[in-house]
PDB file of N, CA and C in Angstrom:
ATOM      1  N   MET Y1291      32.699  22.742   5.957  1.00  0.00           N
ATOM      2  CA  MET Y1291      30.949  22.855   5.720  1.00  0.00           C
ATOM      3  C   MET Y1291      30.571  21.665   5.253  1.00  0.00           C
ATOM      4  N   GLU Y1292      29.868  21.163   5.494  1.00  0.00           N
ATOM      5  CA  GLU Y1292      29.585  19.318   4.712  1.00  0.00           C
ATOM      6  C   GLU Y1292      27.708  19.403   4.510  1.00  0.00           C
ATOM      7  N   LEU Y1293      28.477  19.068   2.906  1.00  0.00           N
ATOM      8  CA  LEU Y1293      26.700  19.346   1.753  1.00  0.00           C
ATOM      9  C   LEU Y1293      26.056  17.862   2.496  1.00  0.00           C
ATOM     10  N   PHE Y1294      24.977  17.903   2.114  1.00  0.00           N
ATOM     11  CA  PHE Y1294      24.232  16.658   2.106  1.00  0.00           C
ATOM     12  C   PHE Y1294      23.182  16.771   0.776  1.00  0.00           C
ATOM     13  N   ASP Y1295      22.683  15.517   0.558  1.00  0.00           N
ATOM     14  CA  ASP Y1295      22.008  15.656  -0.727  1.00  0.00           C
ATOM     15  C   ASP Y1295      21.176  13.923  -1.050  1.00  0.00           C
ATOM     16  N   ASN Y1296      20.715  13.987  -1.688  1.00  0.00           N
ATOM     17  CA  ASN Y1296      19.924  12.555  -1.573  1.00  0.00           C
ATOM     18  C   ASN Y1296      20.362  11.594  -2.725  1.00  0.00           C
ATOM     19  N   ARG Y1297      21.787  11.717  -2.666  1.00  0.00           N
ATOM     20  CA  ARG Y1297      22.366  10.281  -3.282  1.00  0.00           C
ATOM     21  C   ARG Y1297      22.643   8.986  -2.420  1.00  0.00           C
ATOM     22  N   GLU Y1298      22.431   9.460  -1.132  1.00  0.00           N
ATOM     23  CA  GLU Y1298      22.707   8.048  -0.768  1.00  0.00           C
ATOM     24  C   GLU Y1298      21.351   7.650   0.109  1.00  0.00           C
ATOM     25  N   VAL Y1299      20.070   7.908  -0.656  1.00  0.00           N
ATOM     26  CA  VAL Y1299      18.831   7.607  -0.213  1.00  0.00           C
ATOM     27  C   VAL Y1299      19.402   5.617  -0.949  1.00  0.00           C
ATOM     28  N   ALA Y1300      18.305   5.302   0.479  1.00  0.00           N
ATOM     29  CA  ALA Y1300      18.088   3.604   0.239  1.00  0.00           C
ATOM     30  C   ALA Y1300      16.662   3.422   0.037  1.00  0.00           C
ATOM     31  N   VAL Y1301      16.607   2.904  -1.016  1.00  0.00           N
ATOM     32  CA  VAL Y1301      15.038   1.945  -1.422  1.00  0.00           C
ATOM     33  C   VAL Y1301      14.869   0.519  -0.718  1.00  0.00           C
ATOM     34  N   ASP Y1302      13.915  -0.055  -0.721  1.00  0.00           N
ATOM     35  CA  ASP Y1302      13.686  -1.273  -0.228  1.00  0.00           C
ATOM     36  C   ASP Y1302      12.179  -1.735  -0.653  1.00  0.00           C
ATOM     37  N   VAL Y1303      11.974  -2.945  -1.156  1.00  0.00           N
ATOM     38  CA  VAL Y1303      10.809  -3.568  -1.257  1.00  0.00           C
ATOM     39  C   VAL Y1303      10.469  -4.232  -0.568  1.00  0.00           C
ATOM     40  N   ASN Y1304       9.909  -4.750  -0.022  1.00  0.00           N
ATOM     41  CA  ASN Y1304       9.576  -6.127   0.564  1.00  0.00           C
ATOM     42  C   ASN Y1304       8.710  -7.053  -0.703  1.00  0.00           C
ATOM     43  N   GLN Y1305       9.486  -8.105  -1.759  1.00  0.00           N
ATOM     44  CA  GLN Y1305       8.743  -8.619  -2.643  1.00  0.00           C
ATOM     45  C   GLN Y1305       7.358  -9.271  -1.839  1.00  0.00           C
ATOM     46  N   HIS Y1306       7.489  -9.153  -0.631  1.00  0.00           N
ATOM     47  CA  HIS Y1306       6.286 -10.388  -0.079  1.00  0.00           C
ATOM     48  C   HIS Y1306       4.993 -10.278   0.202  1.00  0.00           C
ATOM     49  N   ASP Y1307       5.463  -8.707   0.766  1.00  0.00           N
ATOM     50  CA  ASP Y1307       4.255  -8.025   1.566  1.00  0.00           C
ATOM     51  C   ASP Y1307       3.941  -6.528   0.677  1.00  0.00           C
ATOM     52  N   GLY Y1308       4.862  -6.517  -0.389  1.00  0.00           N
ATOM     53  CA  GLY Y1308       4.971  -5.108  -0.931  1.00  0.00           C
ATOM     54  C   GLY Y1308       4.806  -3.894  -0.335  1.00  0.00           C
ATOM     55  N   ILE Y1309       5.613  -3.838   1.096  1.00  0.00           N
ATOM     56  CA  ILE Y1309       5.994  -2.896   1.852  1.00  0.00           C
ATOM     57  C   ILE Y1309       7.021  -1.765   1.002  1.00  0.00           C
ATOM     58  N   LEU Y1310       6.766  -1.088   0.158  1.00  0.00           N
ATOM     59  CA  LEU Y1310       7.706  -0.187  -0.028  1.00  0.00           C
ATOM     60  C   LEU Y1310       8.537   0.731   0.796  1.00  0.00           C
ATOM     61  N   ARG Y1311       9.572   0.918   1.376  1.00  0.00           N
ATOM     62  CA  ARG Y1311      10.448   1.383   2.745  1.00  0.00           C
ATOM     63  C   ARG Y1311      11.686   2.326   1.708  1.00  0.00           C
ATOM     64  N   VAL Y1312      11.512   3.068   2.710  1.00  0.00           N
ATOM     65  CA  VAL Y1312      13.260   4.945   1.962  1.00  0.00           C
ATOM     66  C   VAL Y1312      13.464   5.562   2.954  1.00  0.00           C
ATOM     67  N   CYS Y1313      14.707   5.022   2.678  1.00  0.00           N
ATOM     68  CA  CYS Y1313      15.249   6.067   4.238  1.00  0.00           C
ATOM     69  C   CYS Y1313      16.421   6.884   3.948  1.00  0.00           C
ATOM     70  N   ASN Y1314      17.397   7.368   4.812  1.00  0.00           N
ATOM     71  CA  ASN Y1314      18.345   8.308   4.277  1.00  0.00           C
ATOM     72  C   ASN Y1314      18.033   9.359   3.120  1.00  0.00           C
ATOM     73  N   ILE Y1315      17.109  10.284   2.892  1.00  0.00           N
ATOM     74  CA  ILE Y1315      16.546  11.008   2.194  1.00  0.00           C
ATOM     75  C   ILE Y1315      16.567  13.011   3.244  1.00  0.00           C
ATOM     76  N   MET Y1316      17.078  13.663   2.804  1.00  0.00           N
ATOM     77  CA  MET Y1316      17.669  14.793   2.951  1.00  0.00           C
ATOM     78  C   MET Y1316      16.016  14.970   3.789  1.00  0.00           C
ATOM     79  N   PRO Y1317      16.609  16.164   5.065  1.00  0.00           N
ATOM     80  CA  PRO Y1317      14.720  16.316   5.592  1.00  0.00           C
ATOM     81  C   PRO Y1317      14.756  17.744   4.733  1.00  0.00           C
ATOM     82  N   GLY Y1318      13.252  17.886   4.392  1.00  0.00           N
ATOM     83  CA  GLY Y1318      12.858  19.207   3.532  1.00  0.00           C
ATOM     84  C   GLY Y1318      12.493  18.019   1.920  1.00  0.00           C
ATOM     85  N   SER Y1319      12.658  17.224   1.306  1.00  0.00           N
ATOM     86  CA  SER Y1319      12.669  17.112   0.699  1.00  0.00           C
ATOM     87  C   SER Y1319      11.042  16.241   0.270  1.00  0.00           C
ATOM     88  N   MET Y1320      10.440  16.746  -1.539  1.00  0.00           N
ATOM     89  CA  MET Y1320       9.563  15.816  -1.779  1.00  0.00           C
ATOM     90  C   MET Y1320      10.239  14.783  -2.058  1.00  0.00           C
ATOM     91  N   VAL Y1321       9.162  13.551  -1.996  1.00  0.00           N
ATOM     92  CA  VAL Y1321       8.784  12.835  -2.699  1.00  0.00           C
ATOM     93  C   VAL Y1321       7.668  12.313  -3.051  1.00  0.00           C
ATOM     94  N   PHE Y1322       7.589  11.595  -4.283  1.00  0.00           N
ATOM     95  CA  PHE Y1322       6.706  11.098  -5.502  1.00  0.00           C
ATOM     96  C   PHE Y1322       6.338   9.780  -5.803  1.00  0.00           C
ATOM     97  N   LEU Y1323       5.522   8.990  -6.109  1.00  0.00           N
ATOM     98  CA  LEU Y1323       5.732   8.063  -6.483  1.00  0.00           C
ATOM     99  C   LEU Y1323       4.295   7.645  -7.102  1.00  0.00           C
ATOM    100  N   TYR Y1324       4.819   7.589  -8.514  1.00  0.00           N
ATOM    101  CA  TYR Y1324       4.124   7.204  -9.591  1.00  0.00           C
ATOM    102  C   TYR Y1324       3.944   5.867 -10.109  1.00  0.00           C
ATOM    103  N   THR Y1325       2.872   5.624 -11.139  1.00  0.00           N
ATOM    104  CA  THR Y1325       2.691   3.906 -11.285  1.00  0.00           C
ATOM    105  C   THR Y1325       4.045   4.233 -12.790  1.00  0.00           C
ATOM    106  N   HIS Y1326       4.180   3.004 -13.653  1.00  0.00           N
ATOM    107  CA  HIS Y1326       5.335   3.511 -14.490  1.00  0.00           C
ATOM    108  C   HIS Y1326       4.686   3.832 -15.622  1.00  0.00           C
ATOM    109  N   HIS Y1327       2.723   3.958 -15.586  1.00  0.00           N
ATOM    110  CA  HIS Y1327       1.874   5.252 -16.707  1.00  0.00           C
ATOM    111  C   HIS Y1327       1.843   6.847 -16.630  1.00  0.00           C
ATOM    112  N   GLY Y1328       2.641   6.805 -15.111  1.00  0.00           N
ATOM    113  CA  GLY Y1328       2.933   8.524 -15.351  1.00  0.00           C
ATOM    114  C   GLY Y1328       1.813   8.617 -14.047  1.00  0.00           C
ATOM    115  N   ILE Y1329       1.023   8.470 -13.957  1.00  0.00           N
ATOM    116  CA  ILE Y1329       0.591   8.316 -12.340  1.00  0.00           C
ATOM    117  C   ILE Y1329       0.322   8.640 -11.134  1.00  0.00           C
ATOM    118  N   LYS Y1330       0.259   9.700 -10.272  1.00  0.00           N
ATOM    119  CA  LYS Y1330       0.707  10.191  -9.282  1.00  0.00           C
ATOM    120  C   LYS Y1330       0.020   8.861  -7.906  1.00  0.00           C
ATOM    121  N   MET Y1331       0.705   7.838  -6.929  1.00  0.00           N
ATOM    122  CA  MET Y1331       0.296   7.339  -6.188  1.00  0.00           C
ATOM    123  C   MET Y1331       0.141   7.851  -4.873  1.00  0.00           C
ATOM    124  N   ALA Y1332       1.222   8.468  -4.572  1.00  0.00           N
ATOM    125  CA  ALA Y1332       1.469   9.248  -3.238  1.00  0.00           C
ATOM    126  C   ALA Y1332       2.582  10.550  -3.562  1.00  0.00           C
ATOM    127  N   GLU Y1333       2.722  11.105  -2.806  1.00  0.00           N
ATOM    128  CA  GLU Y1333       3.609  12.492  -1.936  1.00  0.00           C
ATOM    129  C   GLU Y1333       3.723  12.127  -0.981  1.00  0.00           C
ATOM    130  N   TRP Y1334       5.159  13.041  -0.219  1.00  0.00           N
ATOM    131  CA  TRP Y1334       5.307  13.011   0.966  1.00  0.00           C
ATOM    132  C   TRP Y1334       6.037  14.008   1.613  1.00  0.00           C
ATOM    133  N   GLU Y1335       6.058  14.941   1.734  1.00  0.00           N
ATOM    134  CA  GLU Y1335       7.113  15.924   2.106  1.00  0.00           C
ATOM    135  C   GLU Y1335       7.676  15.278   3.147  1.00  0.00           C
ATOM    136  N   TYR Y1336       9.288  15.087   3.253  1.00  0.00           N
ATOM    137  CA  TYR Y1336       9.918  14.508   4.114  1.00  0.00           C
ATOM    138  C   TYR Y1336      10.216  15.474   5.171  1.00  0.00           C
ATOM    139  N   GLN Y1337      10.130  15.110   6.512  1.00  0.00           N
ATOM    140  CA  GLN Y1337      11.004  15.969   7.266  1.00  0.00           C
ATOM    141  C   GLN Y1337      11.886  14.725   8.286  1.00  0.00           C
ATOM    142  N   ARG Y1338      11.939  13.206   8.743  1.00  0.00           N
ATOM    143  CA  ARG Y1338      12.348  12.962   9.413  1.00  0.00           C
ATOM    144  C   ARG Y1338      11.833  11.124   9.950  1.00  0.00           C
ATOM    145  N   GLY Y1339      12.792  10.567   9.702  1.00  0.00           N
ATOM    146  CA  GLY Y1339      12.518   9.235  10.251  1.00  0.00           C
ATOM    147  C   GLY Y1339      12.494   7.964   8.397  1.00  0.00           C
ATOM    148  N   ASP Y1340      11.876   6.999   8.649  1.00  0.00           N
ATOM    149  CA  ASP Y1340      12.134   6.553   6.701  1.00  0.00           C
ATOM    150  C   ASP Y1340      10.691   7.100   6.490  1.00  0.00           C
ATOM    151  N   ILE Y1341      10.388   6.448   5.258  1.00  0.00           N
ATOM    152  CA  ILE Y1341       8.911   6.501   4.491  1.00  0.00           C
ATOM    153  C   ILE Y1341       8.678   5.115   4.081  1.00  0.00           C
ATOM    154  N   CYS Y1342       7.701   4.326   4.558  1.00  0.00           N
ATOM    155  CA  CYS Y1342       7.004   3.736   4.319  1.00  0.00           C
ATOM    156  C   CYS Y1342       5.270   3.395   3.857  1.00  0.00           C
ATOM    157  N   PHE Y1343       4.851   2.519   2.766  1.00  0.00           N
ATOM    158  CA  PHE Y1343       4.150   2.302   2.182  1.00  0.00           C
ATOM    159  C   PHE Y1343       3.519   1.014   1.469  1.00  0.00           C
ATOM    160  N   GLN Y1344       2.385   1.477   1.363  1.00  0.00           N
ATOM    161  CA  GLN Y1344       2.013  -0.350   1.050  1.00  0.00           C
ATOM    162  C   GLN Y1344       1.313  -0.068  -0.074  1.00  0.00           C
ATOM    163  N   LEU Y1345       2.556  -0.736  -1.422  1.00  0.00           N
ATOM    164  CA  LEU Y1345       2.265  -0.715  -2.387  1.00  0.00           C
ATOM    165  C   LEU Y1345       0.895  -1.691  -3.019  1.00  0.00           C
ATOM    166  N   PRO Y1346      -0.207  -1.120  -3.940  1.00  0.00           N
ATOM    167  CA  PRO Y1346      -1.115  -1.636  -4.047  1.00  0.00           C
ATOM    168  C   PRO Y1346      -1.397  -2.674  -5.121  1.00  0.00           C
ATOM    169  N   GLU Y1347      -0.637  -3.307  -5.639  1.00  0.00           N
ATOM    170  CA  GLU Y1347      -0.817  -4.091  -6.325  1.00  0.00           C
ATOM    171  C   GLU Y1347       1.094  -4.579  -6.848  1.00  0.00           C
ATOM    172  N   LYS Y1348       1.203  -5.790  -7.939  1.00  0.00           N
ATOM    173  CA  LYS Y1348       2.864  -5.392  -8.266  1.00  0.00           C
ATOM    174  C   LYS Y1348       2.823  -4.776  -9.211  1.00  0.00           C
ATOM    175  N   GLY Y1349       3.928  -4.876  -9.955  1.00  0.00           N
ATOM    176  CA  GLY Y1349       4.011  -3.520 -11.017  1.00  0.00           C
ATOM    177  C   GLY Y1349       5.343  -2.944 -11.615  1.00  0.00           C
ATOM    178  N   ASN Y1350       5.154  -2.199 -11.768  1.00  0.00           N
ATOM    179  CA  ASN Y1350       7.251  -1.034 -11.973  1.00  0.00           C
ATOM    180  C   ASN Y1350       6.944   0.056 -11.525  1.00  0.00           C
ATOM    181  N   TYR Y1351       7.020   1.020 -10.571  1.00  0.00           N
ATOM    182  CA  TYR Y1351       6.435   1.879  -9.983  1.00  0.00           C
ATOM    183  C   TYR Y1351       8.176   2.939 -10.311  1.00  0.00           C
ATOM    184  N   VAL Y1352       7.776   4.362  -9.949  1.00  0.00           N
ATOM    185  CA  VAL Y1352       9.341   5.865 -10.222  1.00  0.00           C
ATOM    186  C   VAL Y1352       8.422   5.756  -8.940  1.00  0.00           C
ATOM    187  N   LEU Y1353      10.114   5.769  -8.109  1.00  0.00           N
ATOM    188  CA  LEU Y1353      10.149   7.305  -6.732  1.00  0.00           C
ATOM    189  C   LEU Y1353      10.692   8.098  -7.556  1.00  0.00           C
ATOM    190  N   VAL Y1354      10.211   9.825  -7.107  1.00  0.00           N
ATOM    191  CA  VAL Y1354      10.901  10.780  -7.815  1.00  0.00           C
ATOM    192  C   VAL Y1354      10.859  11.703  -6.122  1.00  0.00           C
ATOM    193  N   ILE Y1355      12.187  12.070  -6.022  1.00  0.00           N
ATOM    194  CA  ILE Y1355      12.639  13.000  -5.075  1.00  0.00           C
ATOM    195  C   ILE Y1355      13.806  14.189  -5.176  1.00  0.00           C
ATOM    196  N   THR Y1356      12.478  15.936  -4.672  1.00  0.00           N
ATOM    197  CA  THR Y1356      13.145  16.555  -5.245  1.00  0.00           C
ATOM    198  C   THR Y1356      13.921  17.378  -4.227  1.00  0.00           C
ATOM    199  N   HIS Y1357      13.937  18.189  -4.057  1.00  0.00           N
ATOM    200  CA  HIS Y1357      14.817  19.472  -2.668  1.00  0.00           C
ATOM    201  C   HIS Y1357      15.411  19.875  -3.743  1.00  0.00           C
ATOM    202  N   LEU Y1358      15.253  21.598  -2.979  1.00  0.00           N
ATOM    203  CA  LEU Y1358      15.561  23.140  -3.680  1.00  0.00           C
ATOM    204  C   LEU Y1358      17.164  22.701  -3.601  1.00  0.00           C
ATOM    205  N   ALA Y1359      17.594  22.436  -2.666  1.00  0.00           N
ATOM    206  CA  ALA Y1359      19.312  22.857  -2.953  1.00  0.00           C
ATOM    207  C   ALA Y1359      20.430  20.928  -3.568  1.00  0.00           C
ATOM    208  N   CYS Y1360      18.858  20.326  -4.099  1.00  0.00           N
ATOM    209  CA  CYS Y1360      20.040  18.585  -4.451  1.00  0.00           C
ATOM    210  C   CYS Y1360      19.264  18.677  -5.859  1.00  0.00           C
ATOM    211  N   ASN Y1361      20.327  17.555  -6.189  1.00  0.00           N
ATOM    212  CA  ASN Y1361      19.703  17.589  -7.897  1.00  0.00           C
ATOM    213  C   ASN Y1361      18.702  16.168  -7.568  1.00  0.00           C
ATOM    214  N   ILE Y1362      17.808  16.389  -9.029  1.00  0.00           N
ATOM    215  CA  ILE Y1362      16.853  15.208  -8.852  1.00  0.00           C
ATOM    216  C   ILE Y1362      17.480  14.008  -9.001  1.00  0.00           C
ATOM    217  N   VAL Y1363      16.129  12.310  -7.883  1.00  0.00           N
ATOM    218  CA  VAL Y1363      16.831  11.706  -7.713  1.00  0.00           C
ATOM    219  C   VAL Y1363      15.168  10.873  -8.320  1.00  0.00           C
ATOM    220  N   VAL Y1364      16.346   9.823  -9.292  1.00  0.00           N
ATOM    221  CA  VAL Y1364      14.969   9.128  -9.357  1.00  0.00           C
ATOM    222  C   VAL Y1364      15.561   7.623  -9.595  1.00  0.00           C
ATOM    223  N   LYS Y1365      14.319   6.539  -8.973  1.00  0.00           N
ATOM    224  CA  LYS Y1365      14.738   5.385  -8.731  1.00  0.00           C
ATOM    225  C   LYS Y1365      13.526   4.781  -9.113  1.00  0.00           C
ATOM    226  N   GLN Y1366      13.610   3.472  -9.838  1.00  0.00           N
ATOM    227  CA  GLN Y1366      13.230   2.395 -10.693  1.00  0.00           C
ATOM    228  C   GLN Y1366      12.348   1.230  -9.592  1.00  0.00           C
ATOM    229  N   ILE Y1367      11.238   1.243  -8.878  1.00  0.00           N
ATOM    230  CA  ILE Y1367      10.924   0.140  -8.368  1.00  0.00           C
ATOM    231  C   ILE Y1367      10.545  -1.083  -8.696  1.00  0.00           C
ATOM    232  N   LEU Y1368      10.987  -2.459  -8.813  1.00  0.00           N
ATOM    233  CA  LEU Y1368       9.811  -3.747  -8.890  1.00  0.00           C
ATOM    234  C   LEU Y1368       9.044  -3.927  -7.992  1.00  0.00           C
ATOM    235  N   TYR Y1369       7.697  -5.085  -8.224  1.00  0.00           N
ATOM    236  CA  TYR Y1369       7.287  -4.484  -7.044  1.00  0.00           C
ATOM    237  C   TYR Y1369       6.733  -6.326  -7.777  1.00  0.00           C
ATOM    238  N   GLY Y1370       7.374  -7.192  -7.993  1.00  0.00           N
ATOM    239  CA  GLY Y1370       7.194  -9.307  -8.164  1.00  0.00           C
ATOM    240  C   GLY Y1370       7.063  -8.280  -9.510  1.00  0.00           C
ATOM    241  N   VAL Y1371       7.993  -7.808 -10.220  1.00  0.00           N
ATOM    242  CA  VAL Y1371       7.974  -7.732 -11.209  1.00  0.00           C
ATOM    243  C   VAL Y1371       9.799  -8.194 -12.045  1.00  0.00           C
ATOM    244  N   TYR Y1372       9.981  -8.747 -12.434  1.00  0.00           N
ATOM    245  CA  TYR Y1372      11.420  -9.530 -13.119  1.00  0.00           C
ATOM    246  C   TYR Y1372      11.386  -9.347 -14.372  1.00  0.00           C
ATOM    247  N   LEU Y1373      12.856  -7.932 -15.114  1.00  0.00           N
ATOM    248  CA  LEU Y1373      13.131  -8.055 -16.440  1.00  0.00           C
ATOM    249  C   LEU Y1373      13.563  -9.250 -16.741  1.00  0.00           C
TER     250      LEU Y1373
END
């Protein structure tokens, strides 16, 4: 039996226009986008395809992906911010 999880999630931010693209998500996952202050910006229940979202402004964001059968995945998203 093949096990699936969200470890293979791919996240890309187009630094020119602020489009966040998330792919390789396990069906049935919940995806949340927060500001670095913890304010929820968006929420999706993933079924298929890629998730695309226009980030409202340059900054630091946190992407959280949950699924009942998987570990939680947390990714930092930087748009126009360089450490």
